[in-house]
Coordinates of C-alpha atoms and ligand atoms in Angstrom, one line a residue:
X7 CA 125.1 108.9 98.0
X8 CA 124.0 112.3 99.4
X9 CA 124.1 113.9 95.9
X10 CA 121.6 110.8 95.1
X11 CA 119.4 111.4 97.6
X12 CA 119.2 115.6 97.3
X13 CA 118.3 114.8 93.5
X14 CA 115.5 112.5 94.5
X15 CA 114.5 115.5 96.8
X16 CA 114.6 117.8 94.7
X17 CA 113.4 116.0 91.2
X18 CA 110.7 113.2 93.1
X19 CA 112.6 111.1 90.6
X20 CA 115.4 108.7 90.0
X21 CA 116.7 106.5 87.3
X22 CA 116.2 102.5 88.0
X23 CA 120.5 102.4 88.8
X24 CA 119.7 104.9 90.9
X25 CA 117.0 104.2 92.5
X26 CA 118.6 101.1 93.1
X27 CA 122.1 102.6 94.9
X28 CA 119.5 104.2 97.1
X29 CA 117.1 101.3 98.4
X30 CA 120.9 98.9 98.9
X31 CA 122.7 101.7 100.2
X32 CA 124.7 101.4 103.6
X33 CA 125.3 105.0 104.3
X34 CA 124.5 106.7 107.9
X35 CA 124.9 110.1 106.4
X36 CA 122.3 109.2 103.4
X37 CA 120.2 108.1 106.0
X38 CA 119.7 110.7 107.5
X39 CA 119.6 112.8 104.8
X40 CA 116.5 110.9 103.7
X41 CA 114.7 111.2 106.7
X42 CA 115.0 114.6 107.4
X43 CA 114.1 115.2 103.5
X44 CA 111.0 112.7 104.1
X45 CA 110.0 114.4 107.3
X46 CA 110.1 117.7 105.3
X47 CA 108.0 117.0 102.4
X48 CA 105.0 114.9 104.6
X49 CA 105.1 118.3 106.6
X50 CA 105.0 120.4 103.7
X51 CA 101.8 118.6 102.6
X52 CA 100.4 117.1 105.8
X53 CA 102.1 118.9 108.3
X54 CA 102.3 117.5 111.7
X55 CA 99.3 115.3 111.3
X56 CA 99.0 112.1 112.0
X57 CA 95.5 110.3 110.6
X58 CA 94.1 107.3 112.7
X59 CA 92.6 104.5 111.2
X60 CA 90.2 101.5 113.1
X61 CA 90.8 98.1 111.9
X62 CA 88.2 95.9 112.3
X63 CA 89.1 92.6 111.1
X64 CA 86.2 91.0 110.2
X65 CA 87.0 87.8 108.9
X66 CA 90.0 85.2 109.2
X67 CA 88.2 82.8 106.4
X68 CA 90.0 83.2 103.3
X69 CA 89.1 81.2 100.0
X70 CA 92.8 81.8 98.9
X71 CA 96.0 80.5 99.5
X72 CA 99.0 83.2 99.2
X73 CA 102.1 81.4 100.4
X74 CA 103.2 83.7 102.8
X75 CA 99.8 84.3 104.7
X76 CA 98.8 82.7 108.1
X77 CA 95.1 83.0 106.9
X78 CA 95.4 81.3 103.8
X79 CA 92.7 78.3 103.1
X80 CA 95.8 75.8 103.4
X81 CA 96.5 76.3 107.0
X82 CA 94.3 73.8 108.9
X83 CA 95.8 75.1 112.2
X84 CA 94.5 78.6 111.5
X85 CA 91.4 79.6 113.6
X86 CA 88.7 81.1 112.1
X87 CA 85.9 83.5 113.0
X88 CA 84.0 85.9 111.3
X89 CA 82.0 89.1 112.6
X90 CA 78.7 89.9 112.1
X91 CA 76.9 92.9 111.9
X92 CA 76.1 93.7 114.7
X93 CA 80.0 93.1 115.7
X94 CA 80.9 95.2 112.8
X95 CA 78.2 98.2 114.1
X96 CA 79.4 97.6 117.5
X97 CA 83.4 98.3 116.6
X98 CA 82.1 101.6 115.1
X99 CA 80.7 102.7 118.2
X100 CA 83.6 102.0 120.2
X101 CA 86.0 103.4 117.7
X102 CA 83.7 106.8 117.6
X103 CA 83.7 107.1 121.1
X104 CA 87.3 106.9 120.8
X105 CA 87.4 109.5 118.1
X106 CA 88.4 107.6 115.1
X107 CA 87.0 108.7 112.3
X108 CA 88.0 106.3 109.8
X109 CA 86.5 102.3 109.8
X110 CA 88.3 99.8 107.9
X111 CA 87.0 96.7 107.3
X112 CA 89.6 94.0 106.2
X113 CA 89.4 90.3 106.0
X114 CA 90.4 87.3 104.2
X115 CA 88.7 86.7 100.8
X116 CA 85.6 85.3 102.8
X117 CA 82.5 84.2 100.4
X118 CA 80.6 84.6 103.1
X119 CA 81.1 88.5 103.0
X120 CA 78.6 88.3 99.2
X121 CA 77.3 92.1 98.4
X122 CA 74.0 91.1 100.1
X123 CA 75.6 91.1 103.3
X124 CA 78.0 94.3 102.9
X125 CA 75.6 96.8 101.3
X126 CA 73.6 96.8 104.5
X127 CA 76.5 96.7 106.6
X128 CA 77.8 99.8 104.8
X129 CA 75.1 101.9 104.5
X130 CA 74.4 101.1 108.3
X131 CA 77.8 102.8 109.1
X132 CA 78.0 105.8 106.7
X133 CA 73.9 106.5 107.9
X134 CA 75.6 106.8 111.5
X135 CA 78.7 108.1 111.4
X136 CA 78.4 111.0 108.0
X137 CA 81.8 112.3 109.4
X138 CA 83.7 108.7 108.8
X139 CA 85.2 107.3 106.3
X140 CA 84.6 104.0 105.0
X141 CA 87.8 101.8 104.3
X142 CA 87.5 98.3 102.9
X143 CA 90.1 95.7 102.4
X144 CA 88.3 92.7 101.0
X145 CA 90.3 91.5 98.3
X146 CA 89.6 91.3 95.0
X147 CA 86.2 91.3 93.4
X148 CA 83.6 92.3 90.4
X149 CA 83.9 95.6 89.3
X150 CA 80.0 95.0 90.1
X151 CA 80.6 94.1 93.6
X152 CA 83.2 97.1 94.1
X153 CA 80.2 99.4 92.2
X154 CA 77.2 98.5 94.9
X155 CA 79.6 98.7 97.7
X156 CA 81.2 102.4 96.5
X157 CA 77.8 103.3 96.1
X158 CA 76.5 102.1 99.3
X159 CA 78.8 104.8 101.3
X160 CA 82.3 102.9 100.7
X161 CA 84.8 105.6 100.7
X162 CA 88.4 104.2 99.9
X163 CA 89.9 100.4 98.8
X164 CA 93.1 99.0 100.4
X165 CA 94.4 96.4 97.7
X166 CA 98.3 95.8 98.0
X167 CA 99.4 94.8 94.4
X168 CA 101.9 92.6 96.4
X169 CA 104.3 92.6 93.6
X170 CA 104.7 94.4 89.8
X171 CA 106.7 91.3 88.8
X172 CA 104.6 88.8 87.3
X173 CA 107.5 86.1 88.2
X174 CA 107.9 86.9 91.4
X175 CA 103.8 87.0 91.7
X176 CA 104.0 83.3 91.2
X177 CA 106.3 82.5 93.2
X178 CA 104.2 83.7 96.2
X179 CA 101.0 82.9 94.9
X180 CA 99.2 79.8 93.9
X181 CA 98.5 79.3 90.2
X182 CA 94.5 80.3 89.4
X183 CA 95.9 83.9 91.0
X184 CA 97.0 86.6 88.9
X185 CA 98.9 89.9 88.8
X186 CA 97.0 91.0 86.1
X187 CA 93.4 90.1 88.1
X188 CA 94.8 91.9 91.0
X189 CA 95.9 94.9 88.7
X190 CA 92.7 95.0 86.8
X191 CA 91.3 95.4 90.5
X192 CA 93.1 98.5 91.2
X193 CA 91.7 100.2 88.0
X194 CA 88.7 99.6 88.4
X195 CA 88.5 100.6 91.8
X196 CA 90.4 103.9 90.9
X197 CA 87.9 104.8 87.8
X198 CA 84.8 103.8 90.4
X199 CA 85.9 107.0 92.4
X200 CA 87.1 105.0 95.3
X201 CA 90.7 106.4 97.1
X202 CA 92.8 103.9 96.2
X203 CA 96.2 102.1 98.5
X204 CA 98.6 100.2 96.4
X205 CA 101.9 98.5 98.2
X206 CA 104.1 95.5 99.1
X207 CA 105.9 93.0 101.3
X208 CA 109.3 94.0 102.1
X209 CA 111.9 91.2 102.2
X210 CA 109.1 89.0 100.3
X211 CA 111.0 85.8 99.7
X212 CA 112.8 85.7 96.3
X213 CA 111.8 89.2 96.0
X214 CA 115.2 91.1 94.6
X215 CA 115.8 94.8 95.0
X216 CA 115.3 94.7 91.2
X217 CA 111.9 93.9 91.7
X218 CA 111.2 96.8 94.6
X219 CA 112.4 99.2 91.8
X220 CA 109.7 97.5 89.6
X221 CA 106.7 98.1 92.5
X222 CA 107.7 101.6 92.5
X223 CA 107.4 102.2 89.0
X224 CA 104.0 100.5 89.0
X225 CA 103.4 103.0 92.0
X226 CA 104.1 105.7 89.8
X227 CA 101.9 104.4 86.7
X228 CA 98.8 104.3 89.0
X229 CA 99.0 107.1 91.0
X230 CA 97.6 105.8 94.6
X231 CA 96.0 108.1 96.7
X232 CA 97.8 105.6 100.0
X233 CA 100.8 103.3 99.2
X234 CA 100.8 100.3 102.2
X235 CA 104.3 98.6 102.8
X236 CA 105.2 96.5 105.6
X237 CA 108.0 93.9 106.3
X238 CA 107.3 90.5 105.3
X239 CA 107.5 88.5 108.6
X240 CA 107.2 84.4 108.0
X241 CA 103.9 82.4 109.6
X242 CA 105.0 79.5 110.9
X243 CA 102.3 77.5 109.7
X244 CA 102.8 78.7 106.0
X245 CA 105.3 77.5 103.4
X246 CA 107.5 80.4 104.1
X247 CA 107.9 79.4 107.9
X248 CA 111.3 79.3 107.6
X249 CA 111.8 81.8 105.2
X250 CA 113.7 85.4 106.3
X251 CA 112.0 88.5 107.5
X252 CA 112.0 91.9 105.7
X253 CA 114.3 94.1 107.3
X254 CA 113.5 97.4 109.3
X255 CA 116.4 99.5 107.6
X256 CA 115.2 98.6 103.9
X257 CA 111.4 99.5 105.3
X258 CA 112.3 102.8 106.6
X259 CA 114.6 103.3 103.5
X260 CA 111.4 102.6 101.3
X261 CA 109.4 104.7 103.2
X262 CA 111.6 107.7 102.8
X263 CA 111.5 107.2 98.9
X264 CA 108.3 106.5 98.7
X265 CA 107.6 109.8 100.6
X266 CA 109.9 111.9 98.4
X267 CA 108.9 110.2 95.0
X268 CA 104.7 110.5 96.0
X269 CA 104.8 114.1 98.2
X270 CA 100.7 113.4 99.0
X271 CA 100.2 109.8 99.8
X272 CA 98.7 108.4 102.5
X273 CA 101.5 106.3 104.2
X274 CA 100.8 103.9 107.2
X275 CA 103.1 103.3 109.9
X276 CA 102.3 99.1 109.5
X277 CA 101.3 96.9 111.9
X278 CA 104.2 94.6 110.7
X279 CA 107.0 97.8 111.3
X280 CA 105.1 97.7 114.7
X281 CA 105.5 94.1 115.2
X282 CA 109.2 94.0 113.7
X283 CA 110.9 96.6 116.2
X284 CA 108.9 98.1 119.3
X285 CA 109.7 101.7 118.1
X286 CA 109.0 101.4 114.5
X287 CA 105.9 102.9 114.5
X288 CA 107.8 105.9 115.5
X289 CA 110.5 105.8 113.1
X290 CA 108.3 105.3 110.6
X291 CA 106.2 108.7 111.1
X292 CA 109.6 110.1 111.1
X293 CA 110.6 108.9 107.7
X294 CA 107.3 110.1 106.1
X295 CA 104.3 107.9 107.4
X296 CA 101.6 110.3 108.6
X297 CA 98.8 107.3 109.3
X298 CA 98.6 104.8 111.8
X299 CA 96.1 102.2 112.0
X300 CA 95.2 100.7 115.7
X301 CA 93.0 97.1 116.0
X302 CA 89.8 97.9 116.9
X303 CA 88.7 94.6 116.3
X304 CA 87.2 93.1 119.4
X305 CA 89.3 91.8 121.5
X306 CA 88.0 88.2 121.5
X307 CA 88.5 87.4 118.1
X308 CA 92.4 89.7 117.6
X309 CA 94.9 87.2 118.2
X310 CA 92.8 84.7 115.3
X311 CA 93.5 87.0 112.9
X312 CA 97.2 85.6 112.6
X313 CA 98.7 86.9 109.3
X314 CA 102.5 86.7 110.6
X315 CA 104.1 85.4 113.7
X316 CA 103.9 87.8 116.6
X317 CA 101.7 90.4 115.0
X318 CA 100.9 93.1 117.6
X319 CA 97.4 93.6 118.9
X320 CA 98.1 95.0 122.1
X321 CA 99.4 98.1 124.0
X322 CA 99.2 101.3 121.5
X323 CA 98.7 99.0 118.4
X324 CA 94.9 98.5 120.5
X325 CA 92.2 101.2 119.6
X326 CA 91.6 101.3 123.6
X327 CA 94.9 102.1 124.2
X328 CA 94.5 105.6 121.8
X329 CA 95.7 107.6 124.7
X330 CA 99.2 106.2 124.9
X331 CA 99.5 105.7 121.3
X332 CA 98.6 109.8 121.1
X333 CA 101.7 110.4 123.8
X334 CA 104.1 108.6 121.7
X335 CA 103.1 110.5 118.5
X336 CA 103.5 113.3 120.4
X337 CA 106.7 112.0 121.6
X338 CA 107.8 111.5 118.3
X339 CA 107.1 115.0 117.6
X340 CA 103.4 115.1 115.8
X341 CA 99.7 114.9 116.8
X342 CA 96.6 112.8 115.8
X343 CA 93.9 114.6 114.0
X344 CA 90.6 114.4 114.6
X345 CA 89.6 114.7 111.2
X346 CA 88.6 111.9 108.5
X347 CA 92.5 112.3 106.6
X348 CA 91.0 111.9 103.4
X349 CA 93.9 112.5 100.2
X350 CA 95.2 116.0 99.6
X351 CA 96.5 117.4 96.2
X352 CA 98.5 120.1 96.6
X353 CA 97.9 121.0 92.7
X354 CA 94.4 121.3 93.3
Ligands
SAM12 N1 92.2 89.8 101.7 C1 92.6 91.2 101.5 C2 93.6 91.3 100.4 O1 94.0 90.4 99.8 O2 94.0 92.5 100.2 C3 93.1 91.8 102.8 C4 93.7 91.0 103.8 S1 95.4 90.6 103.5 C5 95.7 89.4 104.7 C6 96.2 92.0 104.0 C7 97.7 92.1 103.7 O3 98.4 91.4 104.6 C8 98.2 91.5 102.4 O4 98.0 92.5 101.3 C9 99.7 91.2 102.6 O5 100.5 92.2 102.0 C10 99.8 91.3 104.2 N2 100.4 90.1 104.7 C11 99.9 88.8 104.6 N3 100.8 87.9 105.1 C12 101.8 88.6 105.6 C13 103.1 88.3 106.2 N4 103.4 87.0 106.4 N5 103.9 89.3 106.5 C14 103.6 90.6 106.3 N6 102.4 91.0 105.7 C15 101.6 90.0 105.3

């Protein structure tokens, strides 16, 4: 298995078979091997740099109804709240004052949120803070919509693809949503000029290792500039609630391939690797991940914006808490930076 895993080193490339021996394999000595491999490459591009991101949820109203999401429309028990802008503006200024200097704004699909409402909203934030960047994560929209709000200062687009396999896309989504609408998304947010995250669910139900080798070829067709994966972890109030969590050894596995097979991604340590295994934001910057992405949502509104069971919102996953979040990247033997961690090419 070591011979597998110096080949993916040293080629960024594997055939499926392959590719598959390595994401099942049970091998301490591989392990490692990957990690240190993973932590070499991130440092040969990003060094010891870890990028912050704030997350500011903005809404928990969503118009769909993804199986597997605690937000979805279908779950009467969810609670709902949406932020407004002076909310939004509001987040900013605590998260500059705590030097972040990248805002993302996620939220269910939420109608509410029309271009009318986010074109202020966004050229409010990149009028005050010309240093930041502007993340959104707002679902899927008209290459019109994604248009007004690149142009009104948005920055970068965090759309996770979910899944490459059309089948398996079904199976976790309700019909009226498609792979392809989701795909078509990415493309067009990639030609607009937007930085562009791609990524998955680990342990999705149904999903098959088969069908991780699939996400990572579609990786490799679009080229992401940040690749987002995270254990799936079941809701209880979701049709998955009793469905099994994706695994902390296949995530950091993934993460190490995914480091080795795309050198310059952007690669989050999730909230869900958080949420799964109190140290697995660490391991995770260990095996490749060089961002980290604290809620700097306020504090009111964090625990309504319920995606999974026990999703972390406190302690170092908290944008207040930055300085204990900076000692255990230190611990874990990098450091924040203070600047916006936009995409590098090292061909460039
Ligand atoms: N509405 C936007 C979108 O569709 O991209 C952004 C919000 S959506 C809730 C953000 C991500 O949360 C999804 O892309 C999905 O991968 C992840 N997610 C949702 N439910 C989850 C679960 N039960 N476990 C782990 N991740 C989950």
């Amino acid at each position: 298995m070591t011979g597998l895993i110096e080949k993916l080193y040293q080629t960024g490339n594997l055939s499926d078979e392959e590719l598959l021996e390595v994401i099942a394999m049970n091998d301490d000595e591989a392990s490692a091997l990957l990690r240190k491999y993973a932590d070499e490459v991130r440092q040969r591009v990003y060094g010891k740099k870890v990028f912050l991101r704030g997350l500011i949820e903005i809404s928990s109203y969503c118009k769909n109804n993804c199986l597997y999401c605690g937000i979805r429309c279908g779950n009467k028990n969810a609670q709902r709240y949406r932020l407004d802008r002076e909310d939004i503006m509001s987040c900013c200024e605590n998260g500059y004052e705590l030097g972040f200097r990248t805002f993302v704004l996620q939220g269910g699909e939420d109608p509410f949120f029309t271009d009318d409402f986010l074109v202020p909203v966004i050229s409010g934030i990149r009028e005050k803070y010309p240093d930041c960047a502007i993340t959104l994560s707002l679902g899927e929209r008209s290459r019109e919509s994604y248009k007004k709000l690149k142009n009104a200062g948005a920055d970068r687009y965090l759309l996770r693809h979910e899944t490459a396999s059309p089948e398996l896309y079904s199976k976790l989504h309700p019909a009226g949503m498609t792979l392809k609408n989701r795909i078509d998304c990415l493309y067009e947010l990639r030609e607009l000029g937007y930085q562009v995250g791609a990524g998955f669910m680990v342990g999705a139900p149904f999903q098959t290792l088969r069908n991780i080798v699939e996400d990572l070829r579609f990786l490799q067709e679009l080229k992401p500039h940040m690749i987002g994966i995270g254990p799936f972890i079941p809701h209880h109030d979701t049709p998955f609630s009793a469905a099994e969590g994706g695994s902390l050894q296949l995530t950091l596995r993934l993460l190490g391939i995914i480091r080795l097979m795309f050198p310059e991604v952007l690669l989050p340590a999730t909230t869900a690797l958080g949420t799964i295994a109190p140290d697995g934001r660490e391991r995770g910057l260990q095996t490749g991940c060089n961002v980290v992405m604290p809620n700097l949502s306020p504090v009111m509104v964090r625990k309504k914006y319920d995606l999974y069971d026990n999703k972390v919102s406190s302690g170092e996953e908290a944008a207040e808490c930055r300085d204990s979040l900076e000692k255990k990247i230190i611990s874990a033997g990098y450091f924040v930076s203070d600047e916006r961690g936009d995409h590098i090419s090292i061909n460039n």
